[in-house]
XYZ file of N, CA and C in Angstrom:
699
model
N 110.417 -115.807 4.722
C 109.230 -116.088 5.714
C 108.083 -115.363 5.171
N 108.098 -114.243 4.579
C 107.194 -113.568 3.995
C 106.603 -114.224 2.856
N 107.355 -114.836 2.084
C 106.741 -115.776 0.874
C 105.756 -116.696 1.539
N 106.235 -117.355 2.521
C 105.504 -118.499 3.157
C 104.075 -117.963 3.684
N 104.233 -116.896 4.489
C 103.019 -116.212 5.164
C 102.103 -116.019 4.175
N 102.536 -115.287 2.971
C 101.620 -114.926 1.850
C 100.978 -115.968 1.544
N 101.732 -116.989 0.902
C 101.134 -118.130 0.411
C 100.147 -118.974 1.213
N 100.516 -119.001 2.488
C 99.615 -119.886 3.449
C 98.292 -118.937 3.431
N 98.212 -117.727 3.365
C 96.941 -116.883 3.424
C 96.050 -116.942 2.248
N 96.771 -117.074 0.959
C 96.041 -117.113 0.045
C 95.751 -118.544 -0.615
N 96.710 -119.549 -0.345
C 96.428 -120.945 -0.710
C 95.166 -121.586 -0.197
N 94.206 -122.037 -0.966
C 93.013 -122.939 -0.492
C 93.433 -124.110 0.212
N 92.691 -124.502 1.062
C 92.789 -126.010 1.887
C 91.903 -126.867 1.411
N 92.493 -127.645 0.483
C 91.655 -128.743 -0.320
C 91.338 -129.713 0.362
N 91.951 -130.116 1.442
C 91.592 -131.570 2.153
C 91.459 -131.312 3.567
N 90.372 -131.842 4.128
C 90.427 -131.746 5.540
C 91.441 -132.333 6.465
N 91.339 -131.718 7.808
C 92.362 -132.606 8.588
C 91.650 -133.683 9.170
N 90.467 -133.768 9.167
C 89.903 -135.068 9.836
C 89.373 -136.050 8.727
N 89.496 -137.456 9.027
C 89.125 -138.377 8.059
C 87.875 -138.178 7.240
N 87.947 -138.576 5.875
C 86.922 -138.220 4.989
C 85.971 -139.597 5.166
N 84.862 -139.295 4.684
C 84.002 -140.384 4.497
C 84.393 -141.785 3.924
N 85.248 -141.606 3.141
C 86.032 -143.030 2.495
C 87.284 -143.585 3.480
N 87.452 -142.905 4.425
C 88.351 -143.228 5.378
C 89.833 -142.646 4.816
N 89.882 -142.045 4.103
C 91.242 -141.341 3.652
C 91.303 -140.279 4.388
N 92.826 -139.795 4.859
C 93.186 -138.650 5.883
C 93.546 -137.610 4.905
N 93.161 -136.337 5.204
C 93.825 -135.395 4.367
C 94.996 -134.834 4.857
N 96.071 -135.416 4.575
C 97.559 -135.167 4.836
C 98.118 -133.960 4.424
N 97.560 -133.382 3.315
C 98.326 -132.473 2.753
C 98.083 -131.051 3.770
N 97.122 -130.573 4.323
C 97.180 -129.345 4.897
C 98.112 -129.748 6.006
N 98.260 -130.658 7.004
C 99.138 -131.012 7.968
C 100.546 -130.871 7.425
N 100.792 -131.606 6.490
C 102.122 -131.588 6.220
C 102.530 -129.925 5.750
N 101.694 -129.291 4.893
C 102.041 -127.968 4.459
C 101.958 -126.910 5.711
N 101.199 -127.175 6.678
C 101.337 -125.894 7.555
C 102.290 -126.200 8.568
N 102.833 -127.549 8.755
C 103.898 -127.984 9.524
C 105.225 -127.252 8.898
N 105.245 -127.544 7.518
C 106.306 -126.843 6.793
C 106.484 -125.569 7.038
N 105.319 -124.813 7.062
C 105.230 -123.405 7.248
C 106.095 -123.128 8.630
N 105.352 -123.852 9.661
C 105.734 -123.584 11.097
C 107.264 -123.865 11.262
N 107.866 -124.772 10.448
C 109.384 -125.015 10.649
C 110.035 -123.989 10.020
N 109.630 -123.583 8.857
C 110.288 -122.285 8.073
C 110.215 -121.104 8.922
N 109.070 -120.925 9.610
C 108.861 -119.688 10.420
C 109.878 -119.831 11.659
N 109.977 -120.763 12.232
C 110.999 -121.020 13.147
C 112.405 -120.789 12.960
N 112.905 -121.263 11.756
C 114.089 -121.037 11.373
C 114.414 -119.692 11.139
N 113.338 -118.739 10.495
C 113.485 -117.456 10.139
C 113.364 -116.699 11.549
N 112.925 -117.160 12.665
C 112.766 -116.314 13.863
C 114.132 -116.389 14.589
N 114.736 -117.627 14.380
C 115.898 -117.701 15.152
C 117.239 -116.931 14.325
N 116.958 -117.016 12.763
C 117.947 -115.884 12.345
C 117.593 -114.340 12.602
N 116.322 -114.102 12.762
C 116.134 -112.751 13.044
C 116.327 -112.317 14.505
N 116.033 -113.122 15.272
C 116.301 -112.761 16.739
C 118.087 -112.488 16.945
N 118.778 -113.258 16.201
C 120.065 -113.304 16.296
C 120.614 -112.037 15.666
N 120.063 -111.492 14.853
C 120.529 -110.300 14.135
C 119.847 -108.984 14.558
N 118.904 -109.101 15.653
C 118.388 -107.783 16.072
C 119.178 -107.161 17.105
N 119.457 -107.878 18.197
C 120.296 -107.646 19.107
C 120.895 -106.206 19.171
N 119.934 -105.030 19.503
C 120.380 -103.646 19.605
C 120.872 -102.858 18.458
N 120.610 -103.605 17.256
C 121.046 -102.952 15.845
C 119.992 -102.024 15.439
N 118.950 -102.046 15.929
C 117.700 -100.913 15.456
C 117.449 -100.042 16.433
N 118.533 -99.846 17.421
C 118.365 -98.772 18.395
C 117.915 -97.373 18.019
N 118.988 -97.020 17.073
C 118.950 -95.855 16.451
C 117.648 -95.462 15.769
N 117.130 -96.384 15.031
C 115.752 -96.550 14.377
C 114.617 -96.304 15.452
N 114.634 -96.976 16.550
C 113.414 -97.185 17.377
C 113.385 -95.663 18.191
N 114.345 -95.072 18.430
C 114.570 -93.686 19.162
C 114.073 -92.768 18.323
N 114.220 -92.651 17.000
C 113.664 -91.896 16.043
C 112.271 -91.868 15.983
N 111.456 -92.944 16.206
C 110.237 -93.181 16.084
C 109.518 -92.812 17.461
N 110.207 -93.053 18.591
C 109.469 -92.842 19.713
C 110.093 -91.658 20.857
N 109.414 -91.199 21.527
C 109.938 -89.900 22.417
C 110.917 -90.548 23.427
N 112.233 -89.957 23.477
C 113.071 -90.373 24.436
C 113.026 -89.835 25.699
N 112.250 -88.557 26.262
C 112.040 -88.033 27.249
C 111.276 -89.139 28.142
N 110.527 -90.024 27.546
C 109.840 -90.966 28.791
C 110.793 -91.904 29.238
N 110.553 -92.201 30.618
C 111.508 -93.087 31.019
C 111.322 -94.574 30.311
N 112.559 -95.388 30.178
C 112.546 -96.701 29.850
C 111.515 -97.600 30.618
N 111.385 -97.146 32.053
C 110.407 -97.895 32.653
C 109.094 -97.985 32.249
N 108.732 -96.755 31.649
C 107.285 -96.356 31.289
C 107.028 -97.305 30.147
N 107.910 -97.675 29.213
C 107.954 -98.329 28.156
C 107.657 -99.941 28.575
N 108.427 -100.321 29.581
C 108.281 -101.462 30.037
C 106.855 -101.810 30.388
N 106.334 -100.919 31.342
C 104.785 -101.165 31.669
C 104.024 -101.033 30.754
N 104.129 -100.127 29.678
C 103.325 -100.144 28.636
C 103.277 -101.317 27.748
N 104.375 -102.129 27.756
C 104.486 -103.345 27.065
C 103.585 -104.419 27.955
N 103.491 -104.042 29.337
C 102.894 -105.165 30.060
C 101.383 -104.933 29.767
N 100.989 -103.768 29.649
C 99.748 -103.449 29.645
C 98.975 -103.793 28.321
N 99.984 -103.778 27.232
C 99.535 -104.200 25.870
C 99.438 -105.809 25.913
N 100.476 -106.220 26.742
C 100.458 -107.777 26.656
C 99.171 -108.249 27.384
N 98.506 -107.833 28.427
C 97.316 -108.086 29.046
C 96.278 -107.924 27.881
N 96.152 -106.590 27.377
C 94.941 -106.815 26.106
C 95.163 -107.737 25.086
N 96.293 -108.052 24.591
C 96.545 -109.386 23.880
C 95.983 -110.509 24.524
N 96.440 -110.776 25.766
C 96.023 -112.003 26.335
C 94.299 -111.928 26.402
N 93.912 -110.923 26.554
C 92.211 -110.913 26.408
C 91.835 -111.417 25.152
N 92.304 -110.836 24.280
C 91.821 -111.176 22.847
C 92.157 -112.733 22.292
N 93.225 -113.236 23.165
C 93.539 -114.719 22.960
C 92.416 -115.493 23.634
N 92.068 -114.877 25.053
C 90.976 -115.755 25.632
C 89.811 -115.634 24.902
N 89.396 -114.958 24.073
C 88.046 -114.819 23.354
C 88.335 -115.377 21.945
N 89.506 -115.765 21.713
C 89.640 -116.463 20.373
C 89.837 -115.309 19.165
N 90.101 -114.257 19.599
C 90.470 -113.057 18.486
C 91.597 -113.122 18.295
N 92.155 -114.166 17.513
C 93.712 -114.250 17.509
C 94.347 -113.287 16.579
N 93.741 -112.818 15.241
C 94.452 -111.749 14.415
C 94.704 -110.681 15.190
N 93.648 -110.011 15.999
C 93.877 -108.731 16.915
C 94.930 -108.960 17.984
N 94.931 -110.316 18.457
C 95.925 -110.830 19.464
C 97.372 -110.597 19.170
N 97.407 -111.244 17.844
C 98.760 -111.293 17.041
C 99.307 -109.726 16.919
N 98.435 -108.865 16.511
C 98.829 -107.252 16.386
C 99.458 -106.889 17.721
N 98.772 -107.121 18.810
C 98.853 -106.680 20.119
C 100.277 -107.407 20.589
N 100.391 -108.519 20.310
C 101.673 -109.179 20.799
C 102.797 -108.589 20.187
N 102.885 -108.212 18.866
C 103.807 -107.608 18.333
C 104.065 -106.104 18.892
N 103.046 -105.402 19.219
C 103.025 -104.139 19.670
C 103.589 -104.135 21.190
N 103.466 -105.213 22.044
C 104.090 -105.391 23.260
C 105.486 -105.667 23.097
N 105.765 -106.713 21.803
C 107.244 -106.950 21.701
C 108.105 -105.618 21.272
N 107.388 -104.680 20.650
C 108.009 -103.362 20.183
C 108.354 -102.583 21.336
N 107.233 -102.409 22.481
C 107.459 -101.686 23.462
C 108.700 -102.226 24.496
N 108.941 -103.670 24.378
C 110.085 -104.646 24.987
C 111.307 -104.147 24.433
N 111.276 -103.810 23.171
C 112.483 -103.588 22.316
C 112.678 -101.965 22.832
N 111.743 -100.965 22.776
C 111.977 -99.732 22.864
C 112.751 -99.325 24.298
N 112.257 -100.143 25.536
C 112.787 -99.816 26.744
C 114.322 -100.090 26.587
N 114.899 -101.199 26.301
C 116.107 -101.035 26.297
C 116.915 -100.362 25.235
N 116.411 -100.194 24.077
C 116.926 -99.028 23.061
C 116.929 -97.811 23.617
N 115.913 -97.286 24.308
C 116.111 -96.013 24.809
C 117.047 -95.676 26.095
N 117.106 -97.011 26.868
C 118.173 -96.839 27.809
C 119.625 -97.020 27.256
N 119.561 -97.614 26.302
C 121.227 -97.817 25.935
C 121.529 -96.296 24.978
N 120.486 -95.618 24.412
C 121.015 -94.508 23.594
C 121.015 -93.180 24.519
N 120.102 -93.240 25.653
C 120.255 -91.943 26.432
C 121.033 -92.309 27.718
N 121.836 -93.213 27.644
C 122.671 -93.418 28.866
C 121.891 -94.033 30.075
N 120.779 -94.506 30.100
C 119.936 -94.786 31.384
C 120.032 -96.290 31.865
N 120.888 -96.849 31.141
C 121.072 -98.286 31.639
C 121.372 -98.653 32.878
N 120.728 -99.491 33.712
C 121.003 -99.651 35.032
C 120.596 -101.230 35.190
N 121.348 -101.775 36.503
C 121.052 -102.962 36.797
C 119.441 -103.063 37.126
N 118.935 -102.152 38.012
C 117.393 -102.370 38.220
C 116.798 -102.476 36.917
N 117.072 -101.649 35.962
C 116.279 -101.668 34.814
C 116.278 -103.003 33.990
N 117.605 -103.617 34.058
C 117.624 -104.851 33.340
C 116.519 -105.903 34.258
N 116.732 -105.931 35.635
C 116.092 -106.811 36.358
C 114.447 -106.451 36.263
N 114.152 -105.336 36.490
C 112.768 -104.980 36.211
C 112.318 -105.330 34.992
N 112.748 -105.063 33.671
C 112.578 -105.564 32.775
C 112.085 -107.206 32.520
N 113.217 -107.805 33.125
C 113.117 -109.193 33.118
C 111.937 -109.934 33.636
N 111.882 -109.211 34.848
C 110.597 -109.634 35.644
C 109.106 -109.341 35.032
N 109.013 -108.102 34.372
C 107.642 -107.824 33.673
C 107.622 -108.525 32.387
N 108.873 -108.818 31.753
C 108.696 -109.806 30.752
C 107.989 -111.252 31.056
N 108.418 -111.795 32.351
C 107.720 -113.115 32.611
C 106.403 -112.726 32.853
N 105.751 -111.768 33.542
C 104.437 -111.359 33.512
C 103.610 -111.236 32.139
N 104.404 -110.669 31.096
C 103.784 -110.671 29.891
C 103.833 -112.189 29.378
N 104.760 -112.836 29.404
C 104.593 -114.208 28.917
C 103.256 -114.963 29.559
N 103.201 -115.097 30.944
C 102.164 -115.497 31.573
C 100.965 -115.245 31.152
N 100.603 -113.833 31.001
C 99.310 -113.244 30.487
C 98.997 -113.841 29.123
N 99.971 -113.998 28.129
C 99.688 -114.456 26.838
C 99.263 -115.790 26.940
N 100.035 -116.628 27.821
C 99.573 -118.272 27.956
C 98.563 -118.678 28.730
N 98.108 -117.629 29.715
C 96.934 -117.768 30.465
C 95.657 -117.315 29.677
N 95.868 -116.632 28.807
C 94.890 -116.398 27.944
C 94.339 -117.455 27.095
N 95.543 -118.026 26.443
C 95.241 -119.435 25.781
C 94.754 -120.479 26.376
N 95.092 -120.490 27.702
C 94.660 -121.742 28.529
C 93.250 -121.525 28.764
N 92.657 -120.254 29.068
C 91.428 -119.862 29.120
C 90.500 -120.216 27.830
N 90.867 -119.915 26.813
C 90.283 -120.320 25.559
C 90.380 -121.822 25.150
N 91.310 -122.439 25.354
C 91.337 -123.816 25.118
C 90.426 -124.689 26.053
N 90.404 -124.378 27.279
C 89.624 -124.778 28.250
C 88.199 -124.561 28.036
N 87.765 -123.358 27.718
C 86.417 -123.474 27.357
C 86.066 -123.926 25.904
N 86.942 -124.211 25.240
C 86.435 -124.748 23.846
C 86.711 -126.334 23.793
N 87.165 -126.778 25.199
C 87.147 -128.122 25.278
C 88.429 -128.742 24.589
N 89.460 -128.135 24.126
C 90.681 -128.292 23.329
C 91.621 -128.812 24.368
N 91.517 -130.007 25.082
C 92.394 -130.525 26.265
C 93.950 -130.806 25.727
N 94.165 -131.352 24.467
C 95.473 -131.459 24.165
C 96.169 -129.837 24.012
N 95.437 -128.958 23.304
C 96.330 -127.741 23.357
C 96.248 -127.076 24.726
N 95.319 -127.303 25.481
C 95.258 -126.711 26.967
C 96.624 -127.155 27.685
N 96.857 -128.429 27.513
C 97.990 -128.942 28.509
C 99.378 -128.455 27.636
N 99.143 -128.471 26.465
C 100.449 -127.910 25.531
C 100.852 -126.739 26.142
N 99.705 -125.750 26.113
C 99.962 -124.502 26.706
C 100.611 -124.517 28.274
N 100.234 -125.437 29.067
C 100.449 -125.699 30.546
C 101.882 -125.922 30.285
N 102.381 -126.709 29.412
C 104.017 -127.233 29.061
C 104.592 -126.149 28.516
N 104.048 -125.179 27.678
C 104.910 -124.029 27.334
C 105.177 -123.152 28.574
N 104.049 -122.751 29.262
C 104.289 -121.905 30.414
C 105.365 -122.562 31.513
N 105.289 -123.994 31.429
C 106.473 -124.450 32.270
C 107.927 -124.405 31.820
N 107.985 -124.492 30.666
C 109.207 -124.485 29.690
C 109.676 -123.150 29.778
N 108.776 -122.096 29.474
C 109.335 -120.728 29.343
C 109.883 -120.059 30.636
N 109.141 -120.623 31.819
C 109.620 -120.151 33.013
C 110.799 -120.890 33.498
N 110.902 -122.263 33.165
C 112.116 -122.609 33.557
C 113.410 -122.528 32.775
N 112.864 -122.051 31.380
C 114.108 -121.639 30.732
C 114.913 -120.273 31.310
N 114.119 -119.501 31.849
C 114.867 -118.388 32.563
C 115.334 -118.771 34.074
N 114.580 -119.695 34.632
C 115.049 -120.068 35.967
C 116.373 -120.958 35.846
N 116.393 -121.830 34.983
C 117.589 -122.516 34.930
C 118.914 -121.552 34.492
N 118.675 -120.712 33.752
C 119.850 -119.786 33.354
C 120.238 -119.032 34.233
N 119.300 -118.631 35.174
C 119.533 -117.536 36.173
C 120.370 -118.571 37.483
N 119.867 -119.478 37.739
C 120.606 -120.579 38.646
C 121.986 -120.969 38.194
N 122.011 -121.298 37.127
C 123.184 -121.746 36.284
C 124.338 -120.749 36.381
N 123.827 -119.393 36.135
C 124.894 -118.324 36.084
C 125.204 -117.997 37.303
N 124.563 -118.403 38.515
C 125.055 -118.210 39.869
C 125.935 -119.027 40.318
N 125.942 -120.386 39.740
C 126.523 -121.494 40.374
C 128.139 -121.376 39.178
N 127.797 -121.224 38.069
C 128.903 -121.537 37.121
C 129.837 -119.947 37.137
N 129.250 -118.967 37.430
C 129.840 -117.598 37.286
C 130.006 -117.423 35.825
N 129.140 -117.992 34.804
C 129.340 -117.476 33.361
C 128.140 -117.657 32.754
N 127.943 -117.165 31.468
C 126.639 -117.231 30.783
C 126.098 -118.690 30.431
N 124.830 -118.691 30.549
C 124.297 -120.058 30.291
C 123.101 -119.824 29.271
N 123.370 -119.325 27.858
C 122.535 -118.899 26.965
C 122.164 -120.063 26.097
N 122.820 -121.170 26.253
C 122.391 -122.095 25.390
C 121.249 -122.462 25.102
N 120.732 -123.394 24.186
C 119.315 -123.842 24.092
C 118.862 -123.657 22.505
N 117.768 -124.306 22.451
C 117.195 -124.013 20.748
C 116.170 -122.796 20.613
N 115.770 -122.428 21.817
C 114.627 -121.330 21.823
C 114.659 -120.406 22.920
N 114.686 -119.195 22.755
C 114.268 -118.173 23.922
C 113.316 -117.403 23.772
N 113.338 -116.372 24.651
C 112.042 -115.533 24.497
C 111.742 -114.935 23.243
N 112.824 -114.291 22.523
C 112.574 -113.607 21.192
C 111.731 -114.508 20.353
N 112.265 -115.618 20.196
C 111.672 -116.674 19.234
C 110.355 -116.941 19.801
N 110.023 -117.122 20.982
C 108.780 -117.573 21.574
C 107.710 -116.478 21.074
N 108.053 -115.243 21.404
C 107.372 -114.152 20.933
C 106.953 -113.994 19.587
N 107.933 -114.042 18.797
C 107.817 -113.883 17.272
C 106.788 -115.149 16.729
N 107.162 -116.337 17.321
C 106.449 -117.698 16.895
C 104.988 -117.300 17.306
N 104.705 -117.049 18.547
C 103.267 -116.722 19.020
C 102.710 -115.767 18.413
N 103.221 -114.524 18.186
C 102.659 -113.458 17.266
C 102.208 -114.131 15.808
N 103.014 -114.641 15.000
C 102.917 -114.941 13.787
C 101.706 -116.165 13.899
N 101.830 -117.007 14.928
C 100.763 -118.124 15.061
C 99.505 -117.542 15.202
N 99.238 -116.353 15.974
C 98.028 -115.767 16.303
C 97.539 -114.998 14.869
N 98.369 -114.209 14.373
C 97.946 -113.646 13.057
C 97.664 -114.604 11.863
N 98.124 -115.383 11.915
C 97.915 -116.445 10.712
C 97.070 -117.927 10.941
N 96.569 -117.768 11.895
C 95.733 -119.010 12.544
C 96.681 -120.297 12.582
N 97.947 -120.123 12.822
C 98.769 -121.328 13.164
C 98.981 -121.897 14.455
N 98.272 -121.428 15.578
C 98.631 -121.659 16.984
C 98.392 -123.305 17.109
N 97.384 -123.811 16.461
C 97.351 -125.254 16.650
C 98.596 -126.136 16.347
N 99.536 -125.446 15.514
C 100.929 -125.904 15.213
C 101.819 -125.309 16.020
N 101.791 -124.086 16.540
C 102.786 -123.413 17.074
C 102.886 -123.641 18.633
N 101.655 -123.908 19.396
C 101.876 -124.130 20.730
C 102.323 -125.569 21.086
N 101.807 -126.642 20.214
C 102.849 -127.825 20.675
C 104.185 -127.741 20.026
N 104.813 -126.931 19.107
C 106.167 -126.845 18.969
C 106.834 -126.176 20.163
N 106.151 -124.922 20.597
C 106.630 -124.275 21.767
C 106.842 -125.161 22.835
N 105.771 -126.118 23.078
C 105.819 -126.803 24.306
C 106.962 -127.819 24.200
N 107.264 -128.254 23.058
C 108.378 -129.188 22.747
C 109.733 -128.462 22.980
N 109.859 -127.438 21.941
C 111.174 -126.643 21.999
C 111.682 -126.078 23.411
N 110.514 -125.400 24.221
C 110.852 -124.643 25.504
C 111.343 -125.729 26.296
N 111.066 -126.944 26.594
C 111.264 -127.756 27.529
C 112.650 -128.640 27.032
N 112.737 -128.708 25.660
C 114.138 -129.204 24.998
C 115.233 -128.214 25.586
N 114.936 -126.877 25.543
C 115.857 -125.823 25.782
C 116.326 -125.879 27.380
N 115.299 -126.387 28.271
C 115.627 -126.487 29.615
C 116.389 -127.777 29.800
N 116.038 -128.839 29.090
C 117.048 -130.088 29.324
C 118.440 -129.716 28.632
N 118.768 -128.845 27.578
C 119.827 -128.322 27.090
C 120.495 -127.743 28.159
N 119.956 -126.893 28.911
C 120.821 -125.886 29.858
C 121.227 -126.871 31.155
N 120.369 -127.739 31.518
C 120.577 -128.653 32.605
C 121.766 -129.459 31.984
N 121.842 -129.934 30.922
C 123.236 -130.843 30.357
C 124.277 -129.878 30.459
N 124.019 -128.620 30.158
C 125.414 -127.827 30.069
C 125.816 -127.526 31.276
N 124.943 -127.467 32.478
C 125.588 -127.347 33.618
C 126.256 -128.518 34.363
N 125.751 -129.697 33.634
C 126.099 -130.973 34.296
C 127.635 -131.097 33.708
N 127.767 -130.910 32.386
C 129.019 -131.076 31.590
C 130.016 -130.048 32.340
N 129.652 -128.848 32.815
C 130.356 -128.072 33.298
C 131.001 -128.385 34.689
N 130.183 -129.083 35.486
C 130.322 -129.360 36.918
C 131.105 -130.831 37.063
N 131.272 -131.592 35.807
C 131.918 -132.723 36.029
C 133.460 -132.702 36.604
């Protein structure tokens, strides 16, 4: 993924995305950037699968463990709100930095809770609720930006991302109540969404990332509905 991001930022864009005067379309940048996005998504899936608690000891070495995990959760939300303000005003690279900082806080609260033995049912519940607020703040910021720049396509794509991201969590929660087992199937979950959103903001790929998230988030919802349907036959 690092190779693709570096080449993306250094490679010139020789063809426009809009039709040229002689009627030819500049397909090269579209194909190139779509390839980057697909590659980044695959790397995100691999990365999120490997991260799960494996960096706890490194995180706690960098951050004070005397602070309550709940404080890190609230700090993550505050940073997410700052990121959403940058998104709303189109300052995407700055927003990308703060999106990843918010993600770091989200990793820190769980890591510190596990290492210090402060894991609790309320902590998991509180973190999950705050995560939803953070997600909404990101996408509300993007809705504000796309509405004011009259980009109707990406505005509605962002609305579909909001619906998909909320329903992904809701369907899982309801499924686990009815089935009494885990319902974590699906092509994309929150870690991948945050990584893709952060990378998209940092490297000006949101025009490609947002439609992709809109599609994949709602496919995940359908996958979970299908999972429950199969289990209840």
